[in-house]
CSV table of C-alpha atoms in Angstrom, one decimal:
chain,number,residue,atom,x,y,z
R,720,ALA,CA,-58.8,-18.6,-72.9
R,721,VAL,CA,-60.9,-22.0,-73.5
R,722,ALA,CA,-60.1,-22.3,-77.0
R,723,HIS,CA,-56.4,-22.1,-76.1
R,724,ALA,CA,-57.1,-25.1,-73.7
R,725,LEU,CA,-58.2,-27.5,-76.3
R,726,ASN,CA,-56.0,-29.9,-78.0
R,727,TYR,CA,-58.3,-30.4,-81.1
R,728,GLU,CA,-56.4,-33.4,-82.5
R,729,ALA,CA,-57.0,-35.2,-79.4
R,730,LEU,CA,-60.3,-34.2,-78.9
R,731,GLY,CA,-60.9,-35.5,-82.7
R,732,ILE,CA,-59.5,-39.0,-81.9
R,733,ALA,CA,-61.5,-39.2,-78.7
R,734,GLY,CA,-64.9,-38.1,-79.9
R,735,PHE,CA,-65.0,-39.3,-83.7
R,736,ASP,CA,-62.5,-42.0,-83.8
R,737,GLY,CA,-60.1,-40.0,-85.9
R,738,MET,CA,-62.6,-39.6,-88.5
R,739,TYR,CA,-62.4,-35.8,-88.6
R,740,LYS,CA,-60.5,-32.7,-90.1
R,741,LEU,CA,-59.3,-29.3,-88.5
R,742,ASN,CA,-61.6,-26.5,-89.6
R,743,HIS,CA,-60.8,-23.0,-88.6
R,744,SER,CA,-64.1,-21.3,-89.5
R,745,PHE,CA,-67.4,-22.0,-88.7
R,746,MET,CA,-68.1,-22.6,-92.5
R,747,PRO,CA,-66.5,-25.8,-94.0
R,748,GLU,CA,-64.2,-26.2,-96.5
R,749,THR,CA,-66.8,-27.4,-99.0
R,750,VAL,CA,-68.6,-24.0,-98.7
R,751,SER,CA,-67.7,-21.3,-101.4
R,752,TYR,CA,-65.3,-18.9,-100.1
R,753,HIS,CA,-64.2,-20.8,-97.0
R,754,GLU,CA,-61.9,-18.4,-94.9
R,755,ASP,CA,-59.1,-20.0,-92.8
R,756,VAL,CA,-59.4,-17.5,-90.1
R,757,GLY,CA,-56.6,-18.9,-88.0
R,758,GLU,CA,-56.2,-21.3,-85.2
R,759,TYR,CA,-56.2,-21.3,-81.6
R,760,GLU,CA,-52.9,-22.6,-80.7
R,761,TYR,CA,-52.9,-25.2,-77.9
R,762,ASP,CA,-51.3,-23.1,-74.9
R,763,PRO,CA,-52.5,-24.4,-71.7
R,764,GLU,CA,-50.3,-21.6,-70.1
R,765,LEU,CA,-51.7,-18.8,-72.2
R,766,SER,CA,-55.1,-20.0,-71.1
R,767,ARG,CA,-54.6,-19.6,-67.3
R,768,GLN,CA,-52.9,-16.0,-68.2
R,769,LEU,CA,-56.1,-15.3,-69.9
R,770,LEU,CA,-58.1,-16.3,-67.3
R,771,ALA,CA,-56.3,-14.5,-64.5
R,772,GLU,CA,-56.6,-11.2,-66.5
R,773,ALA,CA,-60.4,-12.0,-66.7
R,774,GLY,CA,-60.6,-12.0,-62.9
R,775,TYR,CA,-60.5,-15.9,-62.6
R,776,PRO,CA,-57.2,-17.0,-61.5
R,777,ASN,CA,-58.5,-20.0,-59.9
R,778,GLY,CA,-60.6,-21.1,-63.0
R,779,PHE,CA,-64.5,-21.0,-62.8
R,780,SER,CA,-67.2,-24.1,-63.3
R,781,PHE,CA,-70.0,-24.5,-65.9
R,782,THR,CA,-72.5,-27.2,-67.1
R,783,LEU,CA,-72.1,-28.6,-70.4
R,784,VAL,CA,-75.1,-29.8,-72.1
R,785,THR,CA,-74.7,-32.2,-75.2
R,786,TYR,CA,-76.3,-35.4,-76.6
R,787,GLU,CA,-75.1,-39.0,-76.2
R,788,ILE,CA,-73.4,-38.9,-79.2
R,789,PHE,CA,-71.3,-36.6,-78.4
R,790,ASN,CA,-70.5,-38.1,-74.4
R,791,ASP,CA,-66.8,-39.5,-75.6
R,792,LEU,CA,-65.9,-35.9,-76.9
R,793,ALA,CA,-67.5,-34.4,-74.0
R,794,ILE,CA,-65.6,-36.3,-71.4
R,795,ALA,CA,-62.1,-35.2,-73.3
R,796,LEU,CA,-62.8,-31.6,-73.3
R,797,GLN,CA,-63.9,-32.1,-69.6
R,798,ASP,CA,-60.8,-33.4,-68.8
R,799,GLN,CA,-58.5,-30.7,-71.1
R,800,LEU,CA,-60.6,-28.1,-69.2
R,801,ALA,CA,-59.6,-29.6,-65.9
R,802,GLN,CA,-56.1,-28.8,-66.6
R,803,ILE,CA,-56.4,-25.1,-66.6
R,804,GLY,CA,-58.7,-25.0,-63.5
R,805,ILE,CA,-61.8,-25.0,-65.4
R,806,THR,CA,-64.7,-27.5,-64.0
R,807,VAL,CA,-67.3,-28.7,-66.2
R,808,THR,CA,-70.0,-30.9,-65.1
R,809,LEU,CA,-71.6,-32.6,-68.0
R,810,ASP,CA,-75.3,-33.1,-68.7
R,811,VAL,CA,-75.7,-35.5,-71.4
R,812,GLY,CA,-78.9,-36.8,-73.1
R,813,GLN,CA,-80.9,-37.6,-75.9
R,814,MET,CA,-81.0,-35.3,-78.8
R,815,MET,CA,-84.2,-33.9,-79.0
R,816,PRO,CA,-85.0,-33.4,-75.1
R,817,GLN,CA,-81.5,-31.7,-74.8
R,818,LEU,CA,-82.0,-29.8,-78.0
R,819,LYS,CA,-85.5,-28.7,-76.4
R,820,ARG,CA,-83.7,-27.4,-73.2
R,821,LEU,CA,-81.1,-25.6,-74.9
R,822,LEU,CA,-83.6,-23.6,-77.0
R,823,ALA,CA,-85.3,-22.8,-73.6
R,824,GLY,CA,-81.9,-21.1,-72.6
R,825,GLU,CA,-80.7,-24.4,-69.8
R,826,GLY,CA,-77.3,-24.7,-69.5
R,827,ASP,CA,-74.3,-22.6,-69.6
R,828,ALA,CA,-72.4,-24.2,-72.6
R,829,CYS,CA,-73.1,-27.0,-75.4
R,830,ILE,CA,-71.6,-29.3,-77.9
R,831,MET,CA,-73.7,-29.3,-80.8
R,832,GLN,CA,-73.4,-30.9,-84.5
R,833,THR,CA,-74.6,-28.8,-87.4
R,834,ASN,CA,-74.8,-30.1,-91.1
R,835,THR,CA,-73.3,-27.1,-93.0
R,836,ASP,CA,-72.7,-28.2,-96.4
R,837,ASN,CA,-75.8,-27.0,-97.5
R,838,CYS,CA,-74.5,-27.8,-101.4
R,839,GLY,CA,-71.8,-25.1,-100.9
R,840,GLU,CA,-74.1,-22.2,-100.6
R,841,PRO,CA,-72.1,-19.8,-98.0
R,842,SER,CA,-75.6,-17.8,-97.0
R,843,LEU,CA,-77.9,-21.3,-96.2
R,844,THR,CA,-74.5,-22.3,-93.7
R,845,TYR,CA,-74.9,-18.9,-92.3
R,846,GLN,CA,-78.5,-19.0,-91.2
R,847,LYS,CA,-77.3,-22.3,-89.0
R,848,PHE,CA,-75.4,-19.9,-87.0
R,849,VAL,CA,-76.6,-16.4,-87.3
R,850,ALA,CA,-80.2,-15.6,-87.1
R,851,VAL,CA,-81.7,-13.7,-90.0
R,852,THR,CA,-84.8,-12.8,-87.6
R,853,ASP,CA,-84.7,-11.9,-83.9
R,854,ASN,CA,-87.1,-14.7,-82.7
R,855,ILE,CA,-84.8,-17.8,-84.1
R,856,LYS,CA,-83.4,-19.4,-80.8
R,857,ALA,CA,-81.3,-22.3,-82.3
R,858,ALA,CA,-78.6,-19.8,-83.9
R,859,ALA,CA,-75.8,-18.4,-81.9
R,860,VAL,CA,-76.1,-14.6,-82.4
R,861,TYR,CA,-78.4,-12.2,-84.0
R,862,ASP,CA,-77.0,-9.2,-85.5
R,863,GLU,CA,-78.9,-6.6,-87.9
R,864,ASP,CA,-75.4,-5.3,-89.1
R,865,TRP,CA,-74.3,-9.0,-90.3
R,866,ASN,CA,-77.4,-9.6,-92.0
R,867,ALA,CA,-77.6,-6.4,-93.9
R,868,LEU,CA,-73.7,-7.5,-94.9
R,869,LEU,CA,-75.0,-10.9,-95.9
R,870,GLU,CA,-78.1,-9.0,-97.9
R,871,SER,CA,-75.1,-7.0,-99.7
R,872,SER,CA,-73.5,-10.4,-100.8
R,873,PHE,CA,-76.5,-11.2,-103.2
R,874,THR,CA,-74.9,-10.1,-106.1
R,875,MET,CA,-73.8,-11.4,-109.6
R,876,ASP,CA,-70.4,-9.7,-108.7
R,877,GLN,CA,-68.3,-12.8,-107.9
R,878,GLU,CA,-65.4,-10.9,-106.3
R,879,ALA,CA,-67.5,-8.6,-104.2
R,880,ARG,CA,-69.6,-11.3,-102.9
R,881,GLU,CA,-66.4,-13.3,-102.1
R,882,LYS,CA,-65.0,-10.5,-100.2
R,883,ILE,CA,-68.4,-10.1,-97.8
R,884,ILE,CA,-68.5,-13.7,-97.3
R,885,ARG,CA,-65.0,-14.0,-96.1
R,886,GLU,CA,-65.6,-10.6,-94.4
R,887,ILE,CA,-68.6,-12.3,-92.4
R,888,GLN,CA,-66.2,-15.4,-91.3
R,889,HIS,CA,-63.7,-13.2,-89.9
R,890,ASN,CA,-66.5,-11.2,-88.1
R,891,TYR,CA,-68.2,-14.4,-86.4
R,892,HIS,CA,-64.6,-15.4,-85.4
R,893,ASP,CA,-63.7,-12.3,-83.6
R,894,ASN,CA,-66.8,-11.6,-82.0
R,895,VAL,CA,-68.9,-14.8,-81.3
R,896,TRP,CA,-68.5,-16.8,-78.0
R,897,GLN,CA,-68.4,-20.0,-80.3
R,898,VAL,CA,-65.7,-22.5,-81.2
R,899,ALA,CA,-65.6,-24.6,-84.3
R,900,LEU,CA,-64.1,-27.7,-82.7
R,901,LEU,CA,-64.0,-29.9,-85.7
R,902,GLU,CA,-65.3,-31.0,-89.0
R,903,ARG,CA,-66.2,-34.5,-89.0
R,904,CYS,CA,-65.7,-37.0,-91.8
R,905,GLU,CA,-67.1,-40.1,-92.4
R,906,ALA,CA,-66.2,-42.9,-95.4
R,907,TRP,CA,-68.9,-45.3,-96.5
R,908,CYS,CA,-68.5,-48.0,-98.9
R,909,TYR,CA,-69.8,-51.4,-99.5
R,910,ASN,CA,-66.4,-53.2,-99.7
R,911,SER,CA,-62.9,-52.0,-98.5
R,912,ASN,CA,-61.5,-52.8,-102.2
R,913,ILE,CA,-63.0,-49.5,-103.5
R,914,LEU,CA,-61.2,-47.0,-101.7
R,915,PRO,CA,-57.7,-46.6,-103.3
R,916,GLU,CA,-54.4,-47.2,-100.8
R,917,ASP,CA,-53.7,-43.7,-100.7
R,918,PHE,CA,-57.2,-42.5,-99.5
R,919,GLU,CA,-57.4,-40.6,-96.3
R,920,ALA,CA,-60.5,-39.6,-94.8
R,921,TYR,CA,-59.0,-36.7,-92.6
R,922,ILE,CA,-55.5,-35.3,-92.3
R,923,GLY,CA,-53.1,-37.1,-89.8
R,924,GLY,CA,-52.9,-40.5,-88.5
R,925,THR,CA,-54.2,-43.6,-89.8
R,926,PRO,CA,-57.3,-43.5,-92.1
R,927,THR,CA,-60.2,-45.0,-90.7
R,928,PHE,CA,-63.1,-46.6,-92.6
R,929,ARG,CA,-66.6,-47.7,-91.7
R,930,VAL,CA,-67.0,-50.9,-94.2
R,931,THR,CA,-70.2,-52.6,-95.1
R,932,LYS,CA,-70.7,-55.5,-96.7
């Protein structure tokens, strides 16, 4: 219900000044064997229907813990969820104190950013989201079967490895209460003349550049 209530393009504009691209997987496109597992279509009516079916016809309330750098993104998300009757209380603070609280289990939900490129190696990205041992609290989930599946991907058979990594992405999408909001894009250069005229830092809209001279 929450996933279908979010307008991801509007969130990208509000939260990242348009420096974003949509990504339909917890693994970014720069990672080997990235799989587009399907987007959540923006459909507030469907969200309301799903809430009612789940026993929340009037919505519900929760506290969202996040960092100061995501304040604008959090406000936009709060406004969108209010449209389907979900009341979000924002708890915004500096990164390290907030991360410590999240690891201690405080808060109902969070917005976090993870550097997931890892030289294009999918197993390293996987470990940012799925704990490989049961005492890692920063990951979203711990699943022994998934870890065994990942272990089986360490093979020289490229075709078999690709199939396994793609399967893992579908498993995550279908079973984890986490939504990949956006993939952040930034273009850094020393002079605005460096970039070609047709360069776009993200999909859609007018390219935005951070230029230093």
